């Protein structure tokens, strides 16, 4: 590994850390935006992975997004952008097939292919670059970003540093395994995997005698359905467990969906911290429920297996939590279960476990450790984030750090939703430039959230002006 010269480079206007859908949206909307003086914004985006891939372990055949295709990277901020999903279809000569397919919700695999198409064409994206640290340099009034350039095998190849006035953190989420279930992952002889890796282990899982799926969200439902269809009638040997009171559909009514609008995001952000914390767990059906089509498909498949008498060997049990878990000999897993309403307990022995237990925001502390003295935190020690998706830092830090999908505690359940990606990216760029390259609607919902509506249509921030790019010597 060699170290690149630590020269005083020309600073960027924006460095993006992580290239998932949200920072990819930001990069696409940044493409071609002029800065003060008419020159394009100086931006660069880093990701440690060798290429863009979106949940490859969950791209099941036929699985669709839970948002319409209009919730692509750019359309809801700039429908005339060259990076829309429809533009992607045009480059593939697929506009007419898509038109006749009459599909408002596209397949996940198609969304992944669309994002990869965008990622392969934007010159500001740099894969194989692992960001190691971020610091504030008060002498230069710039952020320093240290990174390691990786070779195709993921080994360190070179070190580098760049400087920037602003940062956009889009490091995404990571698979979540609740503490009682962590012993399962330590059983190498028994297949125990998170749903994020399901397709990578599917063939091995199908050879297991009995399979247990834990988790009642969309991923758990899709995996249960896929396993059910692959198992012989009468010998399914499947068990589906969930902590929720029921295998419930996701909220998908038109007025219910208005909780994924900018209007609701502004309303939520203006609530007191304790009210926000109380509200989020109550909204689980907005983002942890199951698509109605998936629920219907599961019931249809179960019903089909009763046509010639008998019931399928599949048990669906909601309202159950896993207290502890461990190995039985070397080939099985024993789950200790508790039903909260009945106050009863039992044990379940199984040959394979799939943890559809969701994702959690990656902690920002590691990558931002050098900025800890400057960060402002709430009563739960979480970063405070302003309406423009910007970390609240000490006033001595003149640059901004914007966050993408790390602000659910301040902006609500819409933070991880793809439908708000383009709007959030446009909000960030409008604030960063101090102008309005992407005019945004002042109102987005028929619902008035709360009696005090003065914060629901805030004006565009006053222009801040960008310092011309110059060599700092």
Coordinates of C-alpha atoms in Angstrom, one line a residue, residues 12-471:
X12 CA -14.8 20.5 -3.4
X13 CA -18.1 22.1 -2.9
X14 CA -19.5 18.7 -1.8
X15 CA -18.2 15.2 -1.0
X16 CA -20.7 12.4 -0.7
X17 CA -19.9 9.5 1.5
X18 CA -21.7 6.3 0.5
X19 CA -23.4 5.7 -2.8
X20 CA -26.8 4.1 -2.1
X21 CA -30.0 5.2 -3.7
X22 CA -30.1 8.4 -1.7
X23 CA -26.6 9.8 -2.4
X24 CA -27.0 8.5 -6.0
X25 CA -30.1 10.7 -6.2
X26 CA -28.1 13.6 -4.9
X27 CA -25.3 12.9 -7.4
X28 CA -27.8 12.7 -10.3
X29 CA -29.5 16.0 -9.3
X30 CA -26.1 17.7 -8.8
X31 CA -25.0 16.8 -12.3
X32 CA -24.9 20.0 -14.3
X33 CA -25.9 22.4 -11.6
X34 CA -23.9 25.6 -11.9
X35 CA -22.3 27.3 -8.9
X36 CA -21.7 31.0 -8.4
X37 CA -19.9 32.3 -11.5
X38 CA -21.5 29.7 -13.8
X39 CA -19.1 26.8 -13.3
X40 CA -20.5 23.4 -12.3
X41 CA -20.5 22.4 -8.7
X42 CA -17.3 20.6 -7.8
X43 CA -18.5 17.3 -6.3
X44 CA -17.3 13.8 -5.7
X45 CA -18.9 10.7 -4.1
X46 CA -17.1 7.7 -2.5
X47 CA -18.2 4.2 -1.7
X48 CA -16.1 1.3 -0.5
X49 CA -18.0 -1.3 -2.7
X50 CA -16.7 -2.1 -6.1
X51 CA -20.0 -1.2 -7.8
X52 CA -23.5 -0.2 -7.1
X53 CA -25.8 -3.0 -5.9
X54 CA -29.1 -2.6 -4.1
X55 CA -30.1 -5.4 -1.7
X56 CA -28.9 -8.1 -4.0
X57 CA -29.9 -10.8 -1.6
X58 CA -33.5 -9.8 -1.8
X59 CA -34.0 -9.4 -5.5
X60 CA -36.5 -12.3 -5.7
X61 CA -38.3 -13.0 -9.0
X62 CA -41.4 -10.9 -9.2
X63 CA -40.8 -8.8 -6.0
X64 CA -41.8 -5.2 -6.6
X65 CA -41.0 -1.9 -5.0
X66 CA -43.5 -0.6 -2.5
X67 CA -43.4 2.8 -4.1
X68 CA -44.4 3.8 -7.7
X69 CA -41.8 4.1 -10.4
X70 CA -42.2 7.9 -10.1
X71 CA -40.2 7.6 -6.9
X72 CA -37.0 7.2 -8.9
X73 CA -33.8 9.1 -8.2
X74 CA -34.9 12.4 -9.7
X75 CA -38.5 12.6 -11.1
X76 CA -40.3 14.2 -8.1
X77 CA -37.8 17.0 -8.2
X78 CA -37.0 17.2 -11.9
X79 CA -39.1 15.2 -14.3
X80 CA -37.1 16.6 -17.2
X81 CA -33.8 15.1 -15.9
X82 CA -31.8 12.8 -18.1
X83 CA -31.6 10.4 -15.2
X84 CA -35.3 9.4 -14.8
X85 CA -36.5 5.9 -14.9
X86 CA -38.3 6.6 -18.1
X87 CA -35.1 7.9 -19.6
X88 CA -33.5 4.6 -18.6
X89 CA -36.3 2.7 -20.4
X90 CA -35.8 4.8 -23.5
X91 CA -32.1 3.9 -23.7
X92 CA -33.1 0.2 -23.6
X93 CA -35.9 0.6 -26.2
X94 CA -38.4 -0.5 -23.6
X95 CA -40.8 2.4 -23.4
X96 CA -43.5 0.8 -25.4
X97 CA -43.4 -2.6 -23.5
X98 CA -43.5 -0.7 -20.2
X99 CA -46.4 1.4 -21.5
X100 CA -48.4 -1.7 -22.4
X101 CA -47.5 -3.5 -19.2
X102 CA -49.4 -0.8 -17.2
X103 CA -47.3 -1.3 -14.1
X104 CA -47.1 1.5 -11.6
X105 CA -44.9 -0.5 -9.3
X106 CA -41.8 -1.9 -10.9
X107 CA -39.8 -5.0 -9.9
X108 CA -36.9 -4.6 -7.5
X109 CA -34.5 -6.1 -9.9
X110 CA -35.5 -3.5 -12.5
X111 CA -35.0 -0.6 -10.0
X112 CA -31.5 -2.1 -9.2
X113 CA -30.7 -2.2 -12.9
X114 CA -31.9 1.4 -13.4
X115 CA -29.7 2.6 -10.5
X116 CA -26.7 0.8 -11.8
X117 CA -27.3 2.4 -15.2
X118 CA -27.1 5.9 -13.6
X119 CA -24.1 4.9 -11.4
X120 CA -22.1 3.8 -14.4
X121 CA -22.5 7.1 -16.2
X122 CA -22.0 9.8 -13.6
X123 CA -18.3 10.7 -13.6
X124 CA -18.4 12.1 -10.0
X125 CA -18.8 8.6 -8.5
X126 CA -15.8 6.7 -7.2
X127 CA -16.4 3.1 -6.1
X128 CA -13.6 1.2 -4.3
X129 CA -12.9 4.1 -2.0
X130 CA -13.4 3.6 1.7
X131 CA -13.7 6.8 3.7
X132 CA -11.8 6.4 7.0
X133 CA -12.2 9.7 8.8
X134 CA -13.6 13.2 8.6
X135 CA -12.2 16.2 10.4
X136 CA -12.7 19.9 10.5
X137 CA -9.7 22.0 9.6
X138 CA -10.3 25.4 11.2
X139 CA -7.2 27.0 9.5
X140 CA -8.6 26.3 6.0
X141 CA -12.3 26.4 6.9
X142 CA -12.7 23.0 5.2
X143 CA -13.5 19.4 6.0
X144 CA -10.7 16.9 5.5
X145 CA -11.8 13.5 4.2
X146 CA -9.3 10.6 4.5
X147 CA -9.9 7.6 2.3
X148 CA -8.4 4.3 1.3
X149 CA -8.5 3.2 -2.3
X150 CA -9.2 -0.5 -2.6
X151 CA -8.2 -2.9 -5.3
X152 CA -10.8 -5.3 -7.0
X153 CA -10.3 -7.8 -4.1
X154 CA -11.1 -5.1 -1.5
X155 CA -7.5 -4.8 -0.3
X156 CA -6.0 -1.5 0.5
X157 CA -4.1 -0.1 -2.5
X158 CA -3.4 3.6 -1.7
X159 CA -4.3 6.4 0.8
X160 CA -5.8 9.7 -0.1
X161 CA -7.2 12.9 1.3
X162 CA -9.5 15.5 -0.1
X163 CA -11.0 18.7 1.2
X164 CA -14.5 20.0 0.9
X165 CA -16.8 22.7 2.1
X166 CA -19.8 20.4 2.6
X167 CA -20.4 16.7 3.1
X168 CA -23.4 14.4 2.4
X169 CA -23.5 11.3 4.5
X170 CA -25.4 8.4 2.8
X171 CA -23.8 5.4 4.5
X172 CA -27.2 3.6 4.7
X173 CA -28.4 1.0 7.0
X174 CA -27.1 -2.4 8.2
X175 CA -28.9 -5.7 8.9
X176 CA -30.2 -5.8 12.5
X177 CA -30.2 -8.9 14.7
X178 CA -31.9 -8.4 18.1
X179 CA -29.8 -9.5 21.1
X180 CA -31.7 -12.7 21.9
X181 CA -31.1 -13.9 18.4
X182 CA -27.4 -13.2 18.1
X183 CA -26.4 -16.6 19.4
X184 CA -28.0 -18.0 16.2
X185 CA -25.4 -16.4 14.0
X186 CA -22.7 -18.2 16.0
X187 CA -23.9 -21.7 14.8
X188 CA -21.8 -22.3 11.7
X189 CA -23.2 -25.8 11.1
X190 CA -26.8 -24.6 11.0
X191 CA -28.0 -22.2 8.3
X192 CA -29.0 -19.0 10.2
X193 CA -28.9 -16.0 7.9
X194 CA -30.3 -12.5 7.8
X195 CA -32.9 -11.9 5.1
X196 CA -30.4 -9.5 3.4
X197 CA -28.5 -12.6 2.3
X198 CA -31.4 -14.9 1.5
X199 CA -30.8 -15.4 -2.2
X200 CA -27.1 -16.2 -1.6
X201 CA -28.1 -19.1 0.6
X202 CA -31.5 -20.1 -0.9
X203 CA -30.4 -23.5 -2.3
X204 CA -28.9 -24.6 1.0
X205 CA -32.0 -23.4 2.9
X206 CA -34.3 -25.4 0.7
X207 CA -32.5 -28.7 1.7
X208 CA -33.3 -28.1 5.4
X209 CA -36.0 -30.3 7.0
X210 CA -37.7 -27.5 8.9
X211 CA -37.3 -23.8 8.3
X212 CA -38.3 -20.9 10.6
X213 CA -38.8 -17.3 9.4
X214 CA -38.7 -14.6 12.0
X215 CA -40.1 -11.2 11.2
X216 CA -43.5 -9.9 9.9
X217 CA -42.4 -7.2 7.4
X218 CA -42.4 -7.3 3.6
X219 CA -39.1 -9.2 3.4
X220 CA -40.3 -11.9 5.8
X221 CA -43.5 -12.3 3.9
X222 CA -41.8 -12.5 0.5
X223 CA -39.3 -15.1 1.8
X224 CA -42.0 -17.2 3.5
X225 CA -44.0 -17.1 0.2
X226 CA -40.9 -18.1 -1.8
X227 CA -40.2 -21.0 0.5
X228 CA -43.8 -22.1 0.5
X229 CA -44.0 -22.3 -3.3
X230 CA -40.8 -24.3 -3.4
X231 CA -41.8 -26.9 -0.8
X232 CA -44.0 -30.0 -1.6
X233 CA -47.7 -29.9 -0.7
X234 CA -48.2 -31.5 2.7
X235 CA -44.5 -31.4 3.6
X236 CA -43.9 -27.7 3.8
X237 CA -42.4 -27.8 7.3
X238 CA -42.4 -24.0 7.7
X239 CA -42.9 -21.8 10.7
X240 CA -43.4 -18.0 10.5
X241 CA -43.0 -16.0 13.7
X242 CA -43.7 -12.4 14.3
X243 CA -43.7 -10.0 17.3
X244 CA -46.5 -7.9 15.9
X245 CA -50.1 -8.7 16.9
X246 CA -51.0 -9.8 13.3
X247 CA -49.6 -10.3 9.9
X248 CA -50.9 -6.9 8.9
X249 CA -51.0 -5.0 5.6
X250 CA -49.0 -1.9 5.1
X251 CA -50.9 1.3 5.3
X252 CA -51.5 2.1 1.6
X253 CA -54.6 4.3 1.6
X254 CA -54.2 7.6 -0.3
X255 CA -54.6 9.8 2.7
X256 CA -52.5 7.5 4.8
X257 CA -49.7 7.8 2.4
X258 CA -49.7 11.6 2.9
X259 CA -47.5 10.8 5.9
X260 CA -44.7 10.4 3.4
X261 CA -45.0 13.9 2.1
X262 CA -42.7 16.9 2.7
X263 CA -45.7 18.5 4.6
X264 CA -45.7 15.7 7.1
X265 CA -41.9 15.7 7.4
X266 CA -42.0 19.4 8.3
X267 CA -44.8 18.8 10.8
X268 CA -42.9 15.9 12.4
X269 CA -39.7 17.9 12.7
X270 CA -41.4 20.7 14.5
X271 CA -42.8 18.4 17.2
X272 CA -41.0 18.2 20.6
X273 CA -38.4 15.5 20.9
X274 CA -40.5 13.4 23.3
X275 CA -43.5 13.5 21.0
X276 CA -41.5 12.3 18.0
X277 CA -40.0 9.4 20.0
X278 CA -43.5 8.4 21.2
X279 CA -45.0 8.6 17.7
X280 CA -42.5 6.6 15.7
X281 CA -43.2 3.1 17.2
X282 CA -46.9 3.7 16.7
X283 CA -46.5 4.1 13.0
X284 CA -45.1 0.6 12.4
X285 CA -47.7 -0.2 9.7
X286 CA -46.5 2.7 7.6
X287 CA -43.2 0.9 6.9
X288 CA -43.2 -2.5 8.6
X289 CA -46.4 -3.9 7.2
X290 CA -46.8 -6.3 4.3
X291 CA -48.0 -5.4 0.8
X292 CA -51.6 -6.4 0.3
X293 CA -50.7 -8.3 -2.9
X294 CA -48.1 -10.4 -0.9
X295 CA -50.6 -11.2 1.8
X296 CA -53.2 -12.3 -0.8
X297 CA -50.6 -14.4 -2.6
X298 CA -49.6 -16.2 0.7
X299 CA -53.3 -16.9 1.5
X300 CA -54.0 -18.1 -2.0
X301 CA -51.0 -20.5 -1.9
X302 CA -52.0 -21.9 1.5
X303 CA -55.6 -22.3 0.3
X304 CA -54.6 -24.1 -2.9
X305 CA -52.8 -26.7 -0.7
X306 CA -56.2 -27.5 1.0
X307 CA -58.1 -28.4 -2.2
X308 CA -57.6 -32.1 -1.9
X309 CA -58.1 -32.3 1.9
X310 CA -55.8 -31.6 4.8
X311 CA -53.9 -28.5 5.8
X312 CA -50.4 -27.4 4.8
X313 CA -47.7 -28.1 7.3
X314 CA -47.1 -24.4 7.8
X315 CA -47.6 -22.5 11.1
X316 CA -48.0 -18.8 11.1
X317 CA -47.8 -17.3 14.7
X318 CA -47.9 -13.6 15.4
X319 CA -47.6 -12.0 18.8
X320 CA -44.6 -14.1 19.7
X321 CA -41.1 -13.0 20.7
X322 CA -37.9 -15.1 20.9
X323 CA -36.6 -14.9 24.5
X324 CA -33.4 -16.9 23.9
X325 CA -31.9 -19.2 21.3
X326 CA -29.2 -21.8 21.1
X327 CA -27.9 -24.9 19.4
X328 CA -29.2 -28.5 19.9
X329 CA -26.3 -30.8 19.3
X330 CA -24.7 -29.5 16.1
X331 CA -27.5 -29.6 13.5
X332 CA -30.5 -27.9 15.0
X333 CA -31.5 -24.6 16.7
X334 CA -33.8 -24.3 19.6
X335 CA -35.9 -21.2 20.0
X336 CA -37.5 -20.3 23.3
X337 CA -40.7 -18.4 22.6
X338 CA -43.0 -16.3 24.6
X339 CA -46.6 -15.2 23.7
X340 CA -47.1 -11.9 25.5
X341 CA -50.9 -11.8 25.5
X342 CA -51.3 -15.3 26.7
X343 CA -48.3 -15.1 29.0
X344 CA -47.3 -18.6 27.8
X345 CA -43.9 -20.0 26.8
X346 CA -42.7 -22.9 24.6
X347 CA -39.8 -24.2 22.6
X348 CA -39.4 -24.7 18.9
X349 CA -36.7 -26.9 17.3
X350 CA -35.8 -26.1 13.7
X351 CA -33.1 -26.8 11.1
X352 CA -32.7 -23.4 9.6
X353 CA -33.6 -19.8 10.6
X354 CA -34.1 -16.7 8.4
X355 CA -33.9 -13.4 10.4
X356 CA -36.2 -11.0 8.6
X357 CA -35.6 -8.6 11.5
X358 CA -35.0 -5.4 9.4
X359 CA -32.3 -2.8 9.3
X360 CA -30.9 -0.1 11.6
X361 CA -29.2 3.2 10.7
X362 CA -25.4 2.8 10.7
X363 CA -24.0 4.8 13.6
X364 CA -22.3 8.0 12.5
X365 CA -19.9 8.0 15.4
X366 CA -17.1 6.0 13.8
X367 CA -16.8 8.0 10.7
X368 CA -17.4 11.4 12.4
X369 CA -15.3 10.7 15.5
X370 CA -13.1 13.6 14.7
X371 CA -16.1 15.9 14.7
X372 CA -17.5 14.8 18.1
X373 CA -16.5 18.0 19.9
X374 CA -18.4 20.1 17.4
X375 CA -21.6 18.0 17.3
X376 CA -24.9 19.0 19.0
X377 CA -26.9 16.2 20.5
X378 CA -30.4 15.7 21.9
X379 CA -31.3 14.2 25.3
X380 CA -30.8 10.7 24.0
X381 CA -27.3 11.5 22.7
X382 CA -28.4 11.4 19.0
X383 CA -27.3 14.0 16.5
X384 CA -29.5 17.0 16.2
X385 CA -30.6 17.6 12.6
X386 CA -32.1 20.8 11.2
X387 CA -35.0 21.0 8.7
X388 CA -32.5 21.0 5.8
X389 CA -31.2 17.6 6.8
X390 CA -28.0 19.1 8.2
X391 CA -26.2 18.2 11.4
X392 CA -26.2 20.9 14.0
X393 CA -22.6 21.7 14.6
X394 CA -20.7 24.3 16.6
X395 CA -20.9 27.8 14.9
X396 CA -17.2 27.7 14.4
X397 CA -17.7 25.0 11.7
X398 CA -18.8 27.0 8.6
X399 CA -19.3 24.0 6.4
X400 CA -22.4 21.7 6.4
X401 CA -22.8 18.0 6.9
X402 CA -26.1 16.7 5.4
X403 CA -27.5 13.3 6.3
X404 CA -29.5 10.9 4.2
X405 CA -31.5 8.2 6.0
X406 CA -30.0 8.9 9.4
X407 CA -32.6 11.3 10.6
X408 CA -35.7 9.2 11.4
X409 CA -35.6 10.5 14.9
X410 CA -36.0 14.1 13.7
X411 CA -37.8 13.7 10.3
X412 CA -40.0 10.7 10.8
X413 CA -40.8 7.4 9.0
X414 CA -40.3 9.0 5.6
X415 CA -36.5 9.2 6.1
X416 CA -35.8 5.8 4.6
X417 CA -38.6 6.0 2.0
X418 CA -37.5 6.1 -1.6
X419 CA -40.5 8.4 -2.4
X420 CA -38.8 11.3 -0.6
X421 CA -35.3 10.7 -2.1
X422 CA -35.5 13.3 -4.9
X423 CA -37.2 15.9 -2.7
X424 CA -34.6 15.6 0.1
X425 CA -31.8 15.8 -2.5
X426 CA -33.3 18.9 -3.9
X427 CA -33.8 20.4 -0.5
X428 CA -30.1 19.8 0.3
X429 CA -28.9 21.3 -3.0
X430 CA -31.2 24.3 -2.7
X431 CA -29.7 25.0 0.8
X432 CA -26.1 24.2 -0.2
X433 CA -26.2 26.6 -3.2
X434 CA -28.3 29.3 -1.5
X435 CA -30.4 29.5 -4.6
X436 CA -33.2 27.4 -6.0
X437 CA -32.0 25.1 -8.8
X438 CA -34.9 22.9 -8.0
X439 CA -38.1 24.8 -7.1
X440 CA -40.1 22.7 -4.7
X441 CA -43.9 22.8 -4.1
X442 CA -45.0 24.7 -1.0
X443 CA -47.8 22.3 -0.4
X444 CA -47.8 18.5 -1.0
X445 CA -50.7 17.1 1.0
X446 CA -54.5 17.6 1.4
X447 CA -54.1 16.8 5.1
X448 CA -53.3 19.7 7.5
X449 CA -51.1 18.1 10.1
X450 CA -51.8 19.9 13.4
X451 CA -53.5 23.2 14.2
X452 CA -50.4 25.3 13.9
X453 CA -49.6 25.2 10.1
X454 CA -47.1 28.0 10.0
X455 CA -44.2 25.6 9.6
X456 CA -45.8 23.5 6.9
X457 CA -44.7 25.7 4.0
X458 CA -41.4 27.3 4.9
X459 CA -39.8 29.8 2.5
X460 CA -36.7 28.9 0.5
X461 CA -33.6 29.8 2.6
X462 CA -31.8 33.1 1.7
X463 CA -28.9 32.6 -0.7
X464 CA -25.7 32.0 1.2
X465 CA -23.3 32.3 -1.9
X466 CA -20.5 29.9 -2.6
X467 CA -16.9 30.9 -2.2
X468 CA -15.2 30.7 -5.6
X469 CA -12.9 27.7 -6.0
X470 CA -9.3 28.7 -5.5
X471 CA -6.1 26.9 -4.7

